[in-house]
Amino acid sequence: MGADTLVDTLTGFVEDLRGRGITVGPSNLIDAGQAMTVLDLLDRESLREGLAATLLSDHTHRDTFDRCFELWFPLGNAARREGFEVPRDDDGEADVEAMRETIADLLADPEAIADGRFDQMVAVIVAEFGRYESARGESYSVYEAMSSISPQTLIARIAAAMAGDGRDGERPGTDPLSRRSARDATNRLRSAVETETQRRMAEVRGRDAVASYAVPKLPEHIDFFAANPQDMTKMRRTIGPIARLLAAKLEFRRRRNRHAAVDVRATLRASMSTGGVPIELRRRKPRPGKPELVVICDVSGSVSGFSQFTLQLVYALRQQFSNVRIFAFVDTVDEVTDFFDRGNDDSQFGERMSAMLSKARVSTRDGHSDYGHMLRGFAEEYLDSLTHRGALLILGDARNNFRPAHAESLAKMRDRVRNAYWLNPEREESWDSGDSAAGVYAAEVQMFECRNADQLSRVIADLLPV
Amino acid sequence: MSAADSIVPAFTDTADVAQRLRGTGYLADNATATTAFLADRLGKPMLVEGPAGVGKTELARAIAQATGSELIRLQCYEGIDEARALYEWNHAKQILAIQAAGQRDWDATKNDIFSAEFLLARPLLTAISRTEPTVLLIDEIDKADVDMEGLLLEILSDFAVTIPEMGTVAAQRRPIVLLTSNANRELSEALKRRCLYLYIDFPDAALEREILSSRVPELPERVANELVRIVGVLRELDIKKKPSVAETIDWGNTLLAMTTGEESMKGGRLDESLVARTLGVVLKHRPDVKTAIRELKLG
């Protein structure tokens, strides 16, 4: 590559990253350019790490970065497959059974990733088994590749190879530990095959054709409504940081009030080094009380992605608030705080969620969302939980199935708390369409669009009571 | 003197970094070696993030040792301020000087008491005034208040400290700067922009085994393999605090202390009851231990 093409590729790559929501400042770009002048450009891994070090500042963006890197700085196919022999039968066809044996052994071998054999294997798998002829010519698919080697059926085999063969009289590959690491290994294989397939497709169809779907979204930009299970796991990783950042933000805002009293003792002590002249005033640290929070969350099927996410966030936030009470509803509201108690986190979050859904009285009518009934029920039963020191957070899409809205109950609730907010996971344009009562409720309580983790963290950070 | 003159590279290339770090007992992966190389060569500070116990602080130590530099460490904490991080005037000595000078002319005294003699250099000022090779470690920057970041900006971009009474002290020789953070607080854009970013994750199995065998050489290889594999599985579980590399090493030592090493294996695998009994070495929360026992069917 000449210097010009190199610069073009780098700026193109950076443009692409920016387009996907990763902020790259001009100074980062200059740094990346400088890094390229001192790094060995033939060492692709160094180049990748060098660019990541200069361009990124958040490791949750690394997935997206890596896929983009694959598209912009592809490695030739020959280099990938080097050193890996495909077992073949007499006709020269790839021997699937022998190949599966090899794959199982490689997955069980902890050295394989480090010394590059894993990558070579993945390249071979896609080249040999992922290829098919489509109407538009040569094509590669994850499905083709994975169905011929079907790694799920290899788990016992891998587990056995991991545990070492024939021990202890028990059947090899049955202990849960080995099975678990075998399953992790096959998952790793699957995602590597996906990446490789997309890289191959990019080669055949061109970068732009693949770029739109091949590169995963940043976790904070995944829509709650569109999230699949893998996305949910990714999103869940953003929760911890969001909760911590929010807590820190609160802390900071509270700290900023430095009207604390002078600490005479500390001031006098400090003055000893200046011969008794109190040059520096020491103040007591402010000890503000923690705010209280009441959360009412729609847990009906239509907003399940959103509510799972937000409940998890609320759960994480529990440490930051002195008193968090959580209510859930489908058509009837019930308190579910106990299901999210710190004390019982020996069972997984998912189990707690399903326990809550089955035990709590959140659905007493026909199982369709009914905000009006919920609000009236809340105003009748739980009004005491709202105090002037607390905040009220309602999470839901306000789709009321054309039932009475009972906005007056909401008004009553709002009047009892210092702050009340409504987070709506629906696009703002679709509010008030169909059975949505968003407008009616928004007139009483400030409503925010909150479609992904990014919006959620921004909204909550701006509005949380201090 | 232009800013670039003060950079004296210590490493020749990334392979050199990896090899010399290895010499100090720090096994660096590709990302770490590359970022450290760039930090040294471009004279930019590096911001190191990652879970607790993956060796962020250790990296600074290793770089210092590998380059024969002095390690200057600034541990951040809530409420750390200029006086603790940059410099402080030695008020007591100043007062003494004023008293000893007696009836001297005020202007002369004033120039006198605001000179280097009365300045107490704290880590940051110390690091940039040194002419010998230096590694500056600003540890747990996320613990410090936001104001502290403002103080750092001048140092991190210009490698200079401005003291109002004396003028600007610019670095004669740029230190290699590492900032570590556990992401307890979002760092400001301005700070991030000035730094190279390195995220150190848990090492992959091969690297972790190598670390384990270099730290606990007496541990039989088979036991080490098993340990690393179990720790790998534990990290995939839904638990509060994932085991760190340091804890893997502790675990290796624990097994050695409790058995002769070979003894801990039972039929090719680590003895399950032994694993269950010593889980507390790697898992630090009771619910986590319970989860592990249930998921791995140890009990």
Tab-separated table of N, CA and C in Angstrom, chain A residues 166-239:
chain	number	residue	atom	x	y	z
A	166	GLY	N	-10.684	-41.629	29.154
A	166	GLY	CA	-10.843	-42.852	29.929
A	166	GLY	C	-10.343	-42.808	31.354
A	167	ARG	N	-10.934	-42.007	32.182
A	167	ARG	CA	-10.488	-41.925	33.560
A	167	ARG	C	-11.604	-42.363	34.482
A	168	ASP	N	-11.213	-42.921	35.603
A	168	ASP	CA	-12.134	-43.025	36.726
A	168	ASP	C	-13.300	-43.976	36.501
A	169	GLY	N	-13.310	-44.663	35.379
A	169	GLY	CA	-14.394	-45.596	35.141
A	169	GLY	C	-15.675	-44.924	34.686
A	170	GLU	N	-15.862	-43.641	34.971
A	170	GLU	CA	-17.119	-43.031	34.543
A	170	GLU	C	-17.025	-42.676	33.063
A	171	ARG	N	-18.168	-42.470	32.414
A	171	ARG	CA	-18.118	-42.167	30.995
A	171	ARG	C	-17.423	-40.840	30.776
A	172	PRO	N	-16.479	-40.790	29.856
A	172	PRO	CA	-15.744	-39.549	29.659
A	172	PRO	C	-16.669	-38.452	29.107
A	173	GLY	N	-16.343	-37.235	29.441
A	173	GLY	CA	-17.084	-36.107	28.880
A	173	GLY	C	-18.424	-35.888	29.517
A	174	THR	N	-18.645	-36.406	30.738
A	174	THR	CA	-19.951	-36.206	31.350
A	174	THR	C	-19.896	-35.232	32.526
A	175	ASP	N	-18.695	-34.907	33.024
A	175	ASP	CA	-18.716	-34.040	34.204
A	175	ASP	C	-19.101	-32.621	33.797
A	176	PRO	N	-19.876	-31.951	34.648
A	176	PRO	CA	-20.470	-30.669	34.279
A	176	PRO	C	-19.429	-29.608	33.950
A	177	LEU	N	-18.312	-29.669	34.639
A	177	LEU	CA	-17.288	-28.655	34.411
A	177	LEU	C	-16.774	-28.717	32.979
A	178	SER	N	-16.410	-29.926	32.539
A	178	SER	CA	-15.885	-30.068	31.185
A	178	SER	C	-16.946	-29.725	30.154
A	179	ARG	N	-18.158	-30.123	30.442
A	179	ARG	CA	-19.229	-29.826	29.491
A	179	ARG	C	-19.414	-28.334	29.343
A	180	ARG	N	-19.298	-27.639	30.469
A	180	ARG	CA	-19.463	-26.199	30.412
A	180	ARG	C	-18.368	-25.547	29.582
A	181	SER	N	-17.121	-25.948	29.820
A	181	SER	CA	-16.085	-25.294	29.026
A	181	SER	C	-16.175	-25.724	27.577
A	182	ALA	N	-16.685	-26.942	27.324
A	182	ALA	CA	-16.867	-27.360	25.934
A	182	ALA	C	-17.921	-26.483	25.253
A	183	ARG	N	-18.991	-26.193	26.003
A	183	ARG	CA	-20.037	-25.362	25.410
A	183	ARG	C	-19.491	-23.956	25.118
A	184	ASP	N	-18.708	-23.415	26.039
A	184	ASP	CA	-18.102	-22.108	25.794
A	184	ASP	C	-17.243	-22.137	24.537
A	185	ALA	N	-16.518	-23.253	24.361
A	185	ALA	CA	-15.630	-23.362	23.200
A	185	ALA	C	-16.430	-23.373	21.903
A	186	THR	N	-17.568	-24.085	21.895
A	186	THR	CA	-18.345	-24.117	20.652
A	186	THR	C	-18.980	-22.761	20.366
A	187	ASN	N	-19.358	-22.051	21.432
A	187	ASN	CA	-19.893	-20.703	21.212
A	187	ASN	C	-18.846	-19.797	20.575
A	188	ARG	N	-17.619	-19.957	21.085
A	188	ARG	CA	-16.528	-19.155	20.538
A	188	ARG	C	-16.363	-19.480	19.061
A	189	LEU	N	-16.434	-20.764	18.744
A	189	LEU	CA	-16.281	-21.188	17.356
A	189	LEU	C	-17.362	-20.553	16.493
A	190	ARG	N	-18.589	-20.580	16.998
A	190	ARG	CA	-19.688	-20.048	16.215
A	190	ARG	C	-19.479	-18.576	15.890
A	191	SER	N	-19.100	-17.791	16.879
A	191	SER	CA	-18.970	-16.364	16.603
A	191	SER	C	-17.773	-16.115	15.693
A	192	ALA	N	-16.728	-16.940	15.814
A	192	ALA	CA	-15.586	-16.777	14.911
A	192	ALA	C	-15.995	-17.108	13.484
A	193	VAL	N	-16.835	-18.132	13.328
A	193	VAL	CA	-17.294	-18.502	11.982
A	193	VAL	C	-18.147	-17.370	11.396
A	194	GLU	N	-18.968	-16.755	12.241
A	194	GLU	CA	-19.772	-15.632	11.748
A	194	GLU	C	-18.886	-14.519	11.206
A	195	THR	N	-17.883	-14.151	11.985
A	195	THR	CA	-16.982	-13.085	11.558
A	195	THR	C	-16.315	-13.444	10.240
A	196	GLU	N	-15.820	-14.663	10.180
A	196	GLU	CA	-15.093	-15.093	8.994
A	196	GLU	C	-16.004	-15.108	7.767
A	197	THR	N	-17.250	-15.551	7.960
A	197	THR	CA	-18.188	-15.589	6.845
A	197	THR	C	-18.411	-14.181	6.291
A	198	GLN	N	-18.619	-13.243	7.232
A	198	GLN	CA	-18.859	-11.879	6.779
A	198	GLN	C	-17.647	-11.311	6.058
A	199	ARG	N	-16.475	-11.683	6.545
A	199	ARG	CA	-15.262	-11.194	5.908
A	199	ARG	C	-15.188	-11.722	4.476
A	200	ARG	N	-15.514	-12.993	4.317
A	200	ARG	CA	-15.499	-13.598	2.985
A	200	ARG	C	-16.524	-12.944	2.074
A	201	MET	N	-17.713	-12.705	2.637
A	201	MET	CA	-18.762	-12.065	1.851
A	201	MET	C	-18.324	-10.681	1.417
A	202	ALA	N	-17.641	-9.992	2.328
A	202	ALA	CA	-17.166	-8.649	2.002
A	202	ALA	C	-16.217	-8.721	0.809
A	203	GLU	N	-15.454	-9.795	0.750
A	203	GLU	CA	-14.499	-9.955	-0.322
A	203	GLU	C	-15.210	-10.177	-1.650
A	204	VAL	N	-16.280	-10.980	-1.580
A	204	VAL	CA	-17.000	-11.307	-2.802
A	204	VAL	C	-17.867	-10.139	-3.259
A	205	ARG	N	-18.606	-9.563	-2.297
A	205	ARG	CA	-19.611	-8.555	-2.665
A	205	ARG	C	-19.118	-7.128	-2.522
A	206	GLY	N	-18.004	-6.925	-1.883
A	206	GLY	CA	-17.535	-5.564	-1.637
A	206	GLY	C	-17.910	-5.120	-0.244
A	207	ARG	N	-17.061	-4.238	0.314
A	207	ARG	CA	-17.188	-3.825	1.699
A	207	ARG	C	-18.540	-3.213	2.026
A	208	ASP	N	-19.007	-2.341	1.111
A	208	ASP	CA	-20.206	-1.572	1.441
A	208	ASP	C	-21.453	-2.439	1.540
A	209	ALA	N	-21.486	-3.499	0.704
A	209	ALA	CA	-22.666	-4.354	0.709
A	209	ALA	C	-22.812	-5.081	2.036
A	210	VAL	N	-21.697	-5.406	2.656
A	210	VAL	CA	-21.739	-6.192	3.882
A	210	VAL	C	-21.785	-5.305	5.110
A	211	ALA	N	-21.171	-4.129	4.990
A	211	ALA	CA	-20.954	-3.282	6.159
A	211	ALA	C	-22.234	-3.006	6.940
A	212	SER	N	-23.358	-2.907	6.206
A	212	SER	CA	-24.573	-2.497	6.907
A	212	SER	C	-25.038	-3.538	7.909
A	213	TYR	N	-24.891	-4.841	7.584
A	213	TYR	CA	-25.394	-5.833	8.531
A	213	TYR	C	-24.296	-6.594	9.270
A	214	ALA	N	-23.062	-6.547	8.733
A	214	ALA	CA	-22.029	-7.414	9.296
A	214	ALA	C	-21.493	-6.895	10.624
A	215	VAL	N	-21.584	-5.586	10.834
A	215	VAL	CA	-20.963	-5.028	12.020
A	215	VAL	C	-22.021	-4.855	13.105
A	216	PRO	N	-21.808	-5.423	14.275
A	216	PRO	CA	-22.827	-5.326	15.326
A	216	PRO	C	-22.982	-3.892	15.818
A	217	LYS	N	-24.182	-3.603	16.270
A	217	LYS	CA	-24.436	-2.272	16.834
A	217	LYS	C	-23.716	-2.120	18.149
A	218	LEU	N	-23.429	-0.881	18.519
A	218	LEU	CA	-22.881	-0.651	19.852
A	218	LEU	C	-23.940	-1.074	20.864
A	219	PRO	N	-23.510	-1.674	21.968
A	219	PRO	CA	-24.501	-2.172	22.938
A	219	PRO	C	-25.485	-1.094	23.380
A	220	GLU	N	-25.029	0.145	23.494
A	220	GLU	CA	-25.944	1.166	23.985
A	220	GLU	C	-26.929	1.628	22.927
A	221	HIS	N	-26.745	1.163	21.672
A	221	HIS	CA	-27.677	1.581	20.623
A	221	HIS	C	-28.662	0.487	20.222
A	222	ILE	N	-28.592	-0.656	20.886
A	222	ILE	CA	-29.516	-1.736	20.551
A	222	ILE	C	-30.912	-1.380	21.044
A	223	ASP	N	-31.895	-1.520	20.146
A	223	ASP	CA	-33.267	-1.199	20.536
A	223	ASP	C	-33.805	-2.228	21.516
A	224	PHE	N	-34.506	-1.764	22.549
A	224	PHE	CA	-35.105	-2.693	23.501
A	224	PHE	C	-36.076	-3.625	22.798
A	225	PHE	N	-36.812	-3.081	21.831
A	225	PHE	CA	-37.842	-3.875	21.183
A	225	PHE	C	-37.270	-4.913	20.236
A	226	ALA	N	-36.118	-4.580	19.644
A	226	ALA	CA	-35.587	-5.471	18.621
A	226	ALA	C	-34.557	-6.448	19.174
A	227	ALA	N	-34.299	-6.357	20.478
A	227	ALA	CA	-33.180	-7.122	21.034
A	227	ALA	C	-33.450	-8.616	21.041
A	228	ASN	N	-32.481	-9.393	20.558
A	228	ASN	CA	-32.563	-10.846	20.691
A	228	ASN	C	-31.758	-11.252	21.939
A	229	PRO	N	-31.810	-12.527	22.317
A	229	PRO	CA	-31.139	-12.932	23.566
A	229	PRO	C	-29.657	-12.546	23.643
A	230	GLN	N	-28.924	-12.708	22.517
A	230	GLN	CA	-27.502	-12.320	22.565
A	230	GLN	C	-27.350	-10.841	22.847
A	231	ASP	N	-28.234	-10.053	22.175
A	231	ASP	CA	-28.194	-8.607	22.399
A	231	ASP	C	-28.448	-8.294	23.861
A	232	MET	N	-29.399	-9.054	24.439
A	232	MET	CA	-29.733	-8.781	25.846
A	232	MET	C	-28.514	-8.999	26.733
A	233	THR	N	-27.754	-10.056	26.458
A	233	THR	CA	-26.566	-10.292	27.274
A	233	THR	C	-25.593	-9.130	27.121
A	234	LYS	N	-25.454	-8.684	25.875
A	234	LYS	CA	-24.540	-7.570	25.638
A	234	LYS	C	-25.009	-6.332	26.376
A	235	MET	N	-26.338	-6.089	26.272
A	235	MET	CA	-26.889	-4.900	26.915
A	235	MET	C	-26.725	-4.978	28.419
A	236	ARG	N	-26.876	-6.221	28.927
A	236	ARG	CA	-26.774	-6.361	30.370
A	236	ARG	C	-25.407	-5.916	30.877
A	237	ARG	N	-24.404	-6.107	30.025
A	237	ARG	CA	-23.071	-5.688	30.443
A	237	ARG	C	-22.974	-4.174	30.579
A	238	THR	N	-23.901	-3.448	29.914
A	238	THR	CA	-23.838	-1.995	30.036
A	238	THR	C	-24.525	-1.516	31.308
A	239	ILE	N	-25.274	-2.410	31.969
A	239	ILE	CA	-26.040	-1.968	33.133
A	239	ILE	C	-25.155	-1.564	34.301
